[in-house]
Short mmCIF file of C-alpha atoms in Angstrom, two decimals:
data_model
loop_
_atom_site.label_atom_id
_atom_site.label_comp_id
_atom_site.label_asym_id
_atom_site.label_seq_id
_atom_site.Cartn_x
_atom_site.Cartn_y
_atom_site.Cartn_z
CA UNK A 35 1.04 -8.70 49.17
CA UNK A 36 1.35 -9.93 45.67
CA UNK A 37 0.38 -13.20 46.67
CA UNK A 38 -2.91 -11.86 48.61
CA UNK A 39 -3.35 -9.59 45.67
CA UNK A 40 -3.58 -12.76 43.33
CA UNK A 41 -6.39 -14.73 45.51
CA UNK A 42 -8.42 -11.74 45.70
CA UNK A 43 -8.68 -10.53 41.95
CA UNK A 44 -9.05 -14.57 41.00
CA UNK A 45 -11.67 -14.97 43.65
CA UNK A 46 -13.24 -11.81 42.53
CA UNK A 47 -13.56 -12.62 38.68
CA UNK A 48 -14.65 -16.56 39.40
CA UNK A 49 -17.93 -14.99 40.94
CA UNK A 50 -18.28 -11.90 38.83
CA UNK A 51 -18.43 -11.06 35.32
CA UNK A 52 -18.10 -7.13 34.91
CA UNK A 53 -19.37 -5.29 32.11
CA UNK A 54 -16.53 -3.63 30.14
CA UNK A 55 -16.83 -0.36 31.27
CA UNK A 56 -16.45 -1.23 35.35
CA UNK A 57 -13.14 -2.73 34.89
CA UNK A 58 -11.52 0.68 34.08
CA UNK A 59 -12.44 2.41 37.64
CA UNK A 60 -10.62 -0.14 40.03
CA UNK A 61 -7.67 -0.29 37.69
CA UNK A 62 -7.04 2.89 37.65
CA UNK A 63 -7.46 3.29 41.80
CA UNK A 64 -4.77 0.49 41.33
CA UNK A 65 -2.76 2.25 38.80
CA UNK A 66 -2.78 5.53 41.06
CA UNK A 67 -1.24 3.78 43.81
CA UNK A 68 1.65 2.56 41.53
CA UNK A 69 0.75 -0.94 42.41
CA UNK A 70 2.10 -2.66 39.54
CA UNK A 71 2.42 -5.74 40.97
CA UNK A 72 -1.42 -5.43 41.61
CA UNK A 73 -1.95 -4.54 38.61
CA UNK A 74 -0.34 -7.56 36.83
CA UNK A 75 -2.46 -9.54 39.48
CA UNK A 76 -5.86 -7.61 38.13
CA UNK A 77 -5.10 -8.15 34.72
CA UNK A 78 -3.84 -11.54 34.70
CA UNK A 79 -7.06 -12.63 36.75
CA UNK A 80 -9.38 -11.08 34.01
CA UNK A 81 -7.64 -12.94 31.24
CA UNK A 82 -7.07 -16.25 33.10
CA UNK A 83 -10.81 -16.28 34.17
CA UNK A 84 -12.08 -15.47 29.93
CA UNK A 85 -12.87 -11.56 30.70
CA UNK A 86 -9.77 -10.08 28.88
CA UNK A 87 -10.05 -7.14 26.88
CA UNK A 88 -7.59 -5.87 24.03
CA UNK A 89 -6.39 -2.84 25.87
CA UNK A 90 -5.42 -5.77 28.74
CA UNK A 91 -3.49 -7.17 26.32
CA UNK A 92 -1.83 -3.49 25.36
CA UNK A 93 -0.79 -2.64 29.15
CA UNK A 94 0.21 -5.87 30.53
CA UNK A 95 3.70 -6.04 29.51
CA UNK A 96 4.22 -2.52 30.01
CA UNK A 97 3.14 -2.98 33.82
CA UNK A 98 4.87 -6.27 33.77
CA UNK A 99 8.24 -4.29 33.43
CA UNK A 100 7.50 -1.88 36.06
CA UNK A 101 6.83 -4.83 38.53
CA UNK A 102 10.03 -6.43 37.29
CA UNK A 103 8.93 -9.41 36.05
CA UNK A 104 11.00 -11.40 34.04
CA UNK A 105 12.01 -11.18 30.34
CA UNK A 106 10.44 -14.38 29.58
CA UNK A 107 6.56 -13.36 31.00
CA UNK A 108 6.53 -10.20 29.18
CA UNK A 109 7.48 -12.12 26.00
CA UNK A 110 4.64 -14.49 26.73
CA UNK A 111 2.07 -11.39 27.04
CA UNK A 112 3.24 -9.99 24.06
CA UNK A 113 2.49 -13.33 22.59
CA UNK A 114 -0.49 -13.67 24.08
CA UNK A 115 -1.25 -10.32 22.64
CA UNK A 116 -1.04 -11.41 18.94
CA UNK A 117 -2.81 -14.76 19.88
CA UNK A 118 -5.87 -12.34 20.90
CA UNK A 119 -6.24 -10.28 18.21
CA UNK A 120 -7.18 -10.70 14.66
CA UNK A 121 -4.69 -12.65 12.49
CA UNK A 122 -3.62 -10.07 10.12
CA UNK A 123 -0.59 -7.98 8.78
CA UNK A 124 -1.43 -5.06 10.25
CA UNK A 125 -1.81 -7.06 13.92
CA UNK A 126 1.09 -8.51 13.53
CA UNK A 127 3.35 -5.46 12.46
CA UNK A 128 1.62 -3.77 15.48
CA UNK A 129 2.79 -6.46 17.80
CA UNK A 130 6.27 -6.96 16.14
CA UNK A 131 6.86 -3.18 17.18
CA UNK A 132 5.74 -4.15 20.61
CA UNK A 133 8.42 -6.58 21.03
CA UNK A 134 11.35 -4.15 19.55
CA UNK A 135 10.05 -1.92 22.24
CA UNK A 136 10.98 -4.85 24.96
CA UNK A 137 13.99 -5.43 23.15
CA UNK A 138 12.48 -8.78 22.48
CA UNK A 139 13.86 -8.40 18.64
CA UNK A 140 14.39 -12.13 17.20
CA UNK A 141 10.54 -12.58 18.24
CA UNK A 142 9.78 -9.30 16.78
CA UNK A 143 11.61 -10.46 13.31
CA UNK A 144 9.54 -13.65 13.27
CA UNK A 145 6.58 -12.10 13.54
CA UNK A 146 7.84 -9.81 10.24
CA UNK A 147 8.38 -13.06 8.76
CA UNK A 148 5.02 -14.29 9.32
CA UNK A 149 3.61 -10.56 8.42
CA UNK A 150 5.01 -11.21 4.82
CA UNK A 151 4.05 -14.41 4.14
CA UNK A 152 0.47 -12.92 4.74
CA UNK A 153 0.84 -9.59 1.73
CA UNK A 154 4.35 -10.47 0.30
CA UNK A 155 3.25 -7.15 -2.05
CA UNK A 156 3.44 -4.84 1.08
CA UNK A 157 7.27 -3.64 1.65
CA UNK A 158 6.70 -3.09 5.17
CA UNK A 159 7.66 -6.40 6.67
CA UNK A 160 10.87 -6.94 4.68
CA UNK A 161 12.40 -2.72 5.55
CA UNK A 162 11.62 -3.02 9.15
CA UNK A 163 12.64 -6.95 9.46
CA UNK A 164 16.12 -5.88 7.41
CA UNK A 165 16.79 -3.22 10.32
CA UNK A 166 16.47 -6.34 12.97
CA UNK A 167 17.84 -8.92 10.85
CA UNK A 168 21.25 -6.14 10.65
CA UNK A 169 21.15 -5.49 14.54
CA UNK A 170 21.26 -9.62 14.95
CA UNK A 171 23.27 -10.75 12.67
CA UNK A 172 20.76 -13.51 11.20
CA UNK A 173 22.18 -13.75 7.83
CA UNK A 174 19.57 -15.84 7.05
CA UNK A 175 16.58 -13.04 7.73
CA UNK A 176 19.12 -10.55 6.06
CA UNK A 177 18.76 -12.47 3.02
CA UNK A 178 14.87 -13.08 3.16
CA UNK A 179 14.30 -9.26 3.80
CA UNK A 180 17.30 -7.77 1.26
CA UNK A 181 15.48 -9.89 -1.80
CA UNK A 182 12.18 -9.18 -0.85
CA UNK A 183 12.65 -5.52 -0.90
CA UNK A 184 14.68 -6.32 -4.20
CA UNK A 185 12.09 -8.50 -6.21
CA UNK A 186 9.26 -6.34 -5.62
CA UNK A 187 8.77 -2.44 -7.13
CA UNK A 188 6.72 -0.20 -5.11
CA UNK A 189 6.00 3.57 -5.37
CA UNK A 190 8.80 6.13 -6.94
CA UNK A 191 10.13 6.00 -3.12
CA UNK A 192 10.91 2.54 -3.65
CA UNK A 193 14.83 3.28 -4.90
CA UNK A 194 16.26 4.29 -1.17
CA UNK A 195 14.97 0.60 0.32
CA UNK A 196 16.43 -1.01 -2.60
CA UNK A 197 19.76 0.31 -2.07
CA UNK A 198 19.98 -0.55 1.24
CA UNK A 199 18.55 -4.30 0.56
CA UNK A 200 21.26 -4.10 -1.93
CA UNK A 201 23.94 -3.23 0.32
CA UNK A 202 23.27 -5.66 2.69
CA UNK A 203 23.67 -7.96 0.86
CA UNK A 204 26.88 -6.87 -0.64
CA UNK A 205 27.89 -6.83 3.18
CA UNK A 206 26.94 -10.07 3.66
CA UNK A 207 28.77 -11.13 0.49
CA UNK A 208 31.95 -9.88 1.68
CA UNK A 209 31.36 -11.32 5.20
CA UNK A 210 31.45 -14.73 3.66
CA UNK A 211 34.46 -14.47 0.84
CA UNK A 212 36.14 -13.34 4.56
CA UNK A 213 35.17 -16.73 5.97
CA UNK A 214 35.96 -19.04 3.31
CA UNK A 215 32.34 -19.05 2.34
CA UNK A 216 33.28 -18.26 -1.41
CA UNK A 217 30.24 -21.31 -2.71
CA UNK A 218 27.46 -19.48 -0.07
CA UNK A 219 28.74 -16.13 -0.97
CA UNK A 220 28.44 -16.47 -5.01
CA UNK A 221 24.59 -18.14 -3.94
CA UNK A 222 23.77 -14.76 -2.42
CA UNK A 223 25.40 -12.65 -5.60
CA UNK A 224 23.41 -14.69 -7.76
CA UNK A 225 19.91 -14.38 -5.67
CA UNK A 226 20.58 -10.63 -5.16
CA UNK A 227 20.51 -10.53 -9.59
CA UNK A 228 17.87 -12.65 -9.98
CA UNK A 229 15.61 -10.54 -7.07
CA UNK A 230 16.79 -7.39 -9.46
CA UNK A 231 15.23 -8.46 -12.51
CA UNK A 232 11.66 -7.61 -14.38
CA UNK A 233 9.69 -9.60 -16.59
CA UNK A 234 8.16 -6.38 -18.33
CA UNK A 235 9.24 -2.56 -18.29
CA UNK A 236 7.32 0.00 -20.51
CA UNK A 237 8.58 3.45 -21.05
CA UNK A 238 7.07 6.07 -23.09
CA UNK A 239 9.04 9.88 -24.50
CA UNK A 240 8.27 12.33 -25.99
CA UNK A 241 9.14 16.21 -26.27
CA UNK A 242 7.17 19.43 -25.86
CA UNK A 243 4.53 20.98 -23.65
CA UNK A 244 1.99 18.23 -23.78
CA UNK A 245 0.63 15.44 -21.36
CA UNK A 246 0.48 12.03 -22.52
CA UNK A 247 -0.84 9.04 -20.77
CA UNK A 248 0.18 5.20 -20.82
CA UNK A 249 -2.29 2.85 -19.94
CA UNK A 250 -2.12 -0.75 -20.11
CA UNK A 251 -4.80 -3.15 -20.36
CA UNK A 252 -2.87 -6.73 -18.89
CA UNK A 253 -4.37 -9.86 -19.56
CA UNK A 254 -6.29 -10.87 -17.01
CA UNK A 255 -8.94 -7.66 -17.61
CA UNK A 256 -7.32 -4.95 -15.21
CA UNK A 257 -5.89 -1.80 -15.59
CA UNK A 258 -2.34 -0.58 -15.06
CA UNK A 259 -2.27 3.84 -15.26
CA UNK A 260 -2.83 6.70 -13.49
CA UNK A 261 -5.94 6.03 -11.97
CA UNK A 262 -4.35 2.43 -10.96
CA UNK A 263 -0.79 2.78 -10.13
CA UNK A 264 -0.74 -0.56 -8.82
CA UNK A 265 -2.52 -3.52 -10.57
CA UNK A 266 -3.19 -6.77 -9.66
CA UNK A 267 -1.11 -7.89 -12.87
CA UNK A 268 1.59 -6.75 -10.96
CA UNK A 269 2.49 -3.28 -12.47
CA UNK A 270 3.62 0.08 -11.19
CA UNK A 271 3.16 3.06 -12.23
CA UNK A 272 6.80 4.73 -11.45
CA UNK A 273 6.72 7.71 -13.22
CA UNK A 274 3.41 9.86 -15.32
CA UNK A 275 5.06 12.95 -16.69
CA UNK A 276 4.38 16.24 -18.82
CA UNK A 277 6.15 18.79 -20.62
CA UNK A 278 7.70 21.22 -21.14
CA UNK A 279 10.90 20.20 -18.96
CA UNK A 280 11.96 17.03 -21.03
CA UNK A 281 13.32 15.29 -18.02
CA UNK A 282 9.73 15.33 -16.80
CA UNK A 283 8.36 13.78 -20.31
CA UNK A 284 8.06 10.45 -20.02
CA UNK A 285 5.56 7.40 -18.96
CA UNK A 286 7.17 4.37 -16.84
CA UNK A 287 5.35 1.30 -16.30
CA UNK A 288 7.06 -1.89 -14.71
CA UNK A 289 6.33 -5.06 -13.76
CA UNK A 290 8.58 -7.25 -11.67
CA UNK A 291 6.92 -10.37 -11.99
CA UNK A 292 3.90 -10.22 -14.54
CA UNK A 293 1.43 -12.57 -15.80
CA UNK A 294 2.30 -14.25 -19.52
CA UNK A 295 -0.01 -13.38 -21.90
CA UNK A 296 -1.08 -10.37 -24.30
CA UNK A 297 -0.64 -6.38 -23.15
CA UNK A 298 -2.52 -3.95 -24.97
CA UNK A 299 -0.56 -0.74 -24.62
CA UNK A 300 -2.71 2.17 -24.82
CA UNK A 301 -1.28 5.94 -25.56
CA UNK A 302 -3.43 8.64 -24.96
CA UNK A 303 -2.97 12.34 -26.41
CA UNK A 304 -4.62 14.20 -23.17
CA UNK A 305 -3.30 17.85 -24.14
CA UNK A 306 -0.62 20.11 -25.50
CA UNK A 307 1.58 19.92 -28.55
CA UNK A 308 4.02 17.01 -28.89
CA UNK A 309 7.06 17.76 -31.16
CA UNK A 310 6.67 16.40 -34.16
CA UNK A 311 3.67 14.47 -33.33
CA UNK A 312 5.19 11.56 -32.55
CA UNK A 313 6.51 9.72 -29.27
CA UNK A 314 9.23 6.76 -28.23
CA UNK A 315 7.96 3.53 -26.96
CA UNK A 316 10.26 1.73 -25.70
CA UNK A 317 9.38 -2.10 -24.56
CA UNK A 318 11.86 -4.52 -22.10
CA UNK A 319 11.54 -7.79 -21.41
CA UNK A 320 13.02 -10.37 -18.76
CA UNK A 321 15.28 -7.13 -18.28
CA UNK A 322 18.51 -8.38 -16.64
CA UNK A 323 18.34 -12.11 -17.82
CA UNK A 324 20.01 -13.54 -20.29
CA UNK A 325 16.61 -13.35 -22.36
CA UNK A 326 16.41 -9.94 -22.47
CA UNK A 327 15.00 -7.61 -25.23
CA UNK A 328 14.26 -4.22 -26.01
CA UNK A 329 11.93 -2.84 -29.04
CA UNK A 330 11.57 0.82 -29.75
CA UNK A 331 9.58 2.12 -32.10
CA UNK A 332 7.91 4.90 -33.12
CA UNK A 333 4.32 5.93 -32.18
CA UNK A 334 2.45 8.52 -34.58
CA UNK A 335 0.20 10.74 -32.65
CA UNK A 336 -3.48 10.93 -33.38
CA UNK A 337 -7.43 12.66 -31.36
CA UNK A 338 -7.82 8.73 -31.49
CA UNK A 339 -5.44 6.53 -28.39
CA UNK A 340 -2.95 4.47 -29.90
CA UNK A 341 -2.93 0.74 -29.10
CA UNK A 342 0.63 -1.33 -28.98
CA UNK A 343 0.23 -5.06 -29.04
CA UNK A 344 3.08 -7.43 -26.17
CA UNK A 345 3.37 -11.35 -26.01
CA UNK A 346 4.65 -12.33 -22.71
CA UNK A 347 5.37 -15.85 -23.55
CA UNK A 348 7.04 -16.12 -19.82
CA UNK A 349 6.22 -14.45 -17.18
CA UNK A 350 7.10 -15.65 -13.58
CA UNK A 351 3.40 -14.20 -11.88
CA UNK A 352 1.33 -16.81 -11.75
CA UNK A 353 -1.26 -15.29 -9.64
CA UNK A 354 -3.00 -11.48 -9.35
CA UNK A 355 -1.68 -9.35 -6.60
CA UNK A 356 -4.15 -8.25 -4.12
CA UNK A 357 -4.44 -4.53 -4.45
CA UNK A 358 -6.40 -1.49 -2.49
CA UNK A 359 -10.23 -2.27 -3.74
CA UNK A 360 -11.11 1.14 -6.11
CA UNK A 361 -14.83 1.05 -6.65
CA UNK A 362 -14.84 1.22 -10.70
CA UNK A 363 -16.27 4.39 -11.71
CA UNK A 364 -17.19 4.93 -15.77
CA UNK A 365 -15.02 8.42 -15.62
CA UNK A 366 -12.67 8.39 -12.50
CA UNK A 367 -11.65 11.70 -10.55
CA UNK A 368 -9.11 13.50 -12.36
CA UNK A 369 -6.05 13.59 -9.65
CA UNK A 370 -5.14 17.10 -9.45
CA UNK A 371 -1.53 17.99 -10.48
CA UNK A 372 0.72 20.89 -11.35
CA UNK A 373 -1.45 21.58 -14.94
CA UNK A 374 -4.73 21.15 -14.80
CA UNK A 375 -5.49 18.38 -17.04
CA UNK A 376 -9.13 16.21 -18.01
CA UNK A 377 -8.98 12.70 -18.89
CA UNK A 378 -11.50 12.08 -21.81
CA UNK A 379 -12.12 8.73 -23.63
CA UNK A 380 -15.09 10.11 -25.90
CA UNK A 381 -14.30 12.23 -29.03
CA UNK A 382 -17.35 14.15 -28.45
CA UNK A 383 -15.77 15.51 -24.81
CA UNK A 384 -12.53 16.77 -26.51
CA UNK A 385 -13.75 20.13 -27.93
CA UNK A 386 -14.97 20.90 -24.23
CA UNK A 387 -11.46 19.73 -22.23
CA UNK A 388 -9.33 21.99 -25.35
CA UNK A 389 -11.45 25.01 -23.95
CA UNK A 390 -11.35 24.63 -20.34
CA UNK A 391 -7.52 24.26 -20.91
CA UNK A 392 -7.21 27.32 -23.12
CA UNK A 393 -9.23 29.19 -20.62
CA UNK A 394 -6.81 28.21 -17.98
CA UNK A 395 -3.58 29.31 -19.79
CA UNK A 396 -4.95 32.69 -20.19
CA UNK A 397 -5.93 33.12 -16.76
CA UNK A 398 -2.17 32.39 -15.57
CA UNK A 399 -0.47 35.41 -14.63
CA UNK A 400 1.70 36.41 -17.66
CA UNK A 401 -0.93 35.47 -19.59
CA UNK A 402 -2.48 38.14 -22.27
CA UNK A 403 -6.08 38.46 -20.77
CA UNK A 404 -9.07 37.30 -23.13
CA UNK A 405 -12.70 36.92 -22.59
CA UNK A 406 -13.35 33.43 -22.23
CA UNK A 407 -15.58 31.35 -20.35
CA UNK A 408 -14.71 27.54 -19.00
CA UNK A 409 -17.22 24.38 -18.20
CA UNK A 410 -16.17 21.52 -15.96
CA UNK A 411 -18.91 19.65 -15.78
CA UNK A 412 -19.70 17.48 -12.87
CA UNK A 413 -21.82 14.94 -12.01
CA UNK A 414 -23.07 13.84 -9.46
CA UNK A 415 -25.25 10.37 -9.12
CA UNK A 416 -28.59 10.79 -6.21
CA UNK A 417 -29.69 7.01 -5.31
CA UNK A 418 -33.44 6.40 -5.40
CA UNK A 419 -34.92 3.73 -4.59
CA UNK A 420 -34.43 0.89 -1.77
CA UNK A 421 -31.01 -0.26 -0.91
CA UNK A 422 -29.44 -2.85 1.54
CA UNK A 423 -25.75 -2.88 2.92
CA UNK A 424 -24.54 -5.72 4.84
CA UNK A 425 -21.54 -6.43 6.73
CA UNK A 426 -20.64 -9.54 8.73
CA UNK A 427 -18.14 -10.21 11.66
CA UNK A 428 -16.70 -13.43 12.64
CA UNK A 429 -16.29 -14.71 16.47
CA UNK A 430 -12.49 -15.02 17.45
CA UNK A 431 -13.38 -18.86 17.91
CA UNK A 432 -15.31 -19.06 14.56
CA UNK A 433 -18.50 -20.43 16.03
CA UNK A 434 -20.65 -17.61 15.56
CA UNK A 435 -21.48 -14.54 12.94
CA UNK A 436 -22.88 -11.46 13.74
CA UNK A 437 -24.66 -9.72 10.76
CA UNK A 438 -25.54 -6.12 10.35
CA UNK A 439 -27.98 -5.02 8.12
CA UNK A 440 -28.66 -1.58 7.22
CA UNK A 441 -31.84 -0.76 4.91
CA UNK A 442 -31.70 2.23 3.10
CA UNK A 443 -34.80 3.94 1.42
CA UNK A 444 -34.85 7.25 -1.05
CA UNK A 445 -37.07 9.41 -3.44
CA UNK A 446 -35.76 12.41 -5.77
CA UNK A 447 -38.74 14.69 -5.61
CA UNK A 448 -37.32 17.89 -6.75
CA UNK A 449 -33.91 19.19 -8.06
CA UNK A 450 -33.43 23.17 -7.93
CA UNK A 451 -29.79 23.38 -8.14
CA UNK A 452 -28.01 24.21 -11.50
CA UNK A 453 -24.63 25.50 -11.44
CA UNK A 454 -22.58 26.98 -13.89
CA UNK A 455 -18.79 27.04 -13.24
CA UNK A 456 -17.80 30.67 -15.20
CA UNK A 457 -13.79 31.35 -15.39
CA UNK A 458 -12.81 34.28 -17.88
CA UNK A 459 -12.74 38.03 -18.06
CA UNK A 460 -15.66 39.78 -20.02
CA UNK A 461 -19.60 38.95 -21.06
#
């Protein structure tokens, strides 16, 4: 039957060519029946003959294991699976789970391999690969994914993964002192401190109910703050704080491998009362080398941001990271937190956020109620004019582009619309 099954779909789609939507009716007649070995036979035929689809791709191992094929054809469609689609991280870490699911794992943890090599910046590749690299025993893998988790700094979640990269590699330590590996075991001790140390870390304190922001300007042009946590510079954001708790109060800015060059360190009063006026800055470099340094000093408060001048005569980046695209915006959107707060460059905007917040703290509940009224102004920008967005897509075989062009045309005629936004008791 499998054998008939075979001649007939081949036969079928060497003298047809079926529009995408007509293959799903006879497969599913075919899946209905439970025919899986027909099923293989359908699918197969369709990619053998050019007229494979990526949900083909998706169901032929699965039905593959129903019919009992062997472990080495379902590998090859899962293969054949990545081959098809596009060459990318995300394809790739889509397919790697595949092949965990068919317990095909050391193909699965090459394919994480590959994954990384593609965004090493993405963490990923290296936590998932560590789990496979454990359950086989590769110290080698153990080692790529335990320092890759180590050398790069993510989000504030970023601490669990690094203790388990670290213990892992502790394990694998011990593991070889046990063998007589004592030369391969102080190689991985001294990879596992190198992966753990940071050409730049930036750290900001102060006391008192008040919100202050660190922003730092790297030397390439970008940005490393709130509004870009991660920069292509290489720096994290790990920690923006505000009073009154004075565990919360503090900035944190690191960067793991930065570019060498000049950091201007910019310190922005945004609101409240700091103690004292004044703050800690506190400035590491090569942390955990033998080069390390630390300078703290003093930063006096002012309406105007304070700028800090660092040299990094050494730093191990020598290209940017490729971040998340952020369209740049004059005044980004304030991110909302537990205080309201507004991020204002210009003097002129100050006397305008110091009401709004005012206005705020006396609407709180506790709060001794005032008359008061609050602006947030917000703008927003109407196109006019003629505009054209384009947007190309490659053929898998690279012989062909298809472009899609979309025109757009506007007018403003007439704007009625003028909103007030009124917070406050009283007239």
């Amino acid at each position: 039957m499998q054998g008939n099954a075979i001649e007939v779909w081949d036969k079928f789609f060497a003298t047809h060519t079926p529009q995408p939507i007509e293959f799903h009716a006879p497969f599913k007649a075919i899946f209905e029946l439970k025919d899986h070995a027909g099923a293989v036979a359908f699918l197969e035929a369709a990619i053998r003959h050019g007229q494979g689809r990526t949900w083909m791709y998706e169901v032929l191992p699965l039905e593959m294991q129903l019919a009992e094929r062997s472990t080495d054809d379902i590998e090859r469609a899962m293969l054949s699976r990545s081959d098809f689609r596009t060459v990318d991280q995300s394809s790739m870490m889509l397919s790697a789970a595949y092949l965990v699911r068919f317990q095909q794992l050391p193909r699965a943890l090459h394919l994480y391999r590959q994954a990384s090599s593609l965004n090493p910046a993405r963490p990923e590749p290296y936590a998932l690969g560590l789990r496979l690299a454990k359950k086989l025993n590769d110290a080698d893998a153990v080692q790529w994914a335990a320092l890759g988790i180590l050398s790069h700094v993510w989000t504030t979640d970023h601490q669990p993964l690094h203790r388990q990269a670290e213990n892992a590699l502790l394990d694998l330590e011990q593991q070889l002192n046990r063998a007589g590996k004592t030369a391969e075991a102080k190689a991985v001790a001294e990879k596992m401190a190198a992966a753990k140390t940071h050409d730049l870390e930036i750290i900001l304190r102060w006391q008192g109910e008040a919100d202050l922001d660190l922003i730092i300007e790297e030397p390439n042009g970008t940005l490393c703050s709130l509004q870009h946590p991660q920069s292509p510079a290489g720096g994290v954001l790990l920690h923006d704080g505000m009073g009154p708790r004075q565990k919360e109060t503090y900035e944190q800015i690191i960067y793991p491998q930065a570019l060498t060059g000049t950091y201007r360190i910019k310190i922005q009063h945004v609101w409240g009362r700091v103690v004292a006026k004044r703050a800690l800055l506190t400035v590491t470099q090569y942390k955990g080398t033998d080069a390390e340094t630390t300078k703290t000093q003093v930063i006096a408060l002012t309406d105007e941001e304070t700028v800090v001048r660092v040299q990094l005569k050494q730093g191990r980046r020598t290209q940017p990271v490729t971040v998340s695209a952020v369209p740049h915006m004059a005044h980004p959107p304030v991110p909302v937190r537990n205080r309201s707060r507004i991020v204002q460059s210009s003097a002129q905007s100050r006397q305008a956020r110091d009401d709004f917040l005012r206005t705020r703290r006396l609407t709180q509940p506790g709060a001794p109620r005032r008359a008061g009224v609050g602006y947030q102004p917000v703008i927003s920008v109407i196109p006019e004019g003629s505009s054209l967005s384009a947007s190309a897509v490659i053929s898998a075989d690279r012989r062909y582009v298809r472009m899609r062009l979309t025109p757009t045309f506007s007018q403003v005629t007439d704007v009625f619309t003028f909103s007030f936004l009124n917070s406050g008791g009283g007239n």
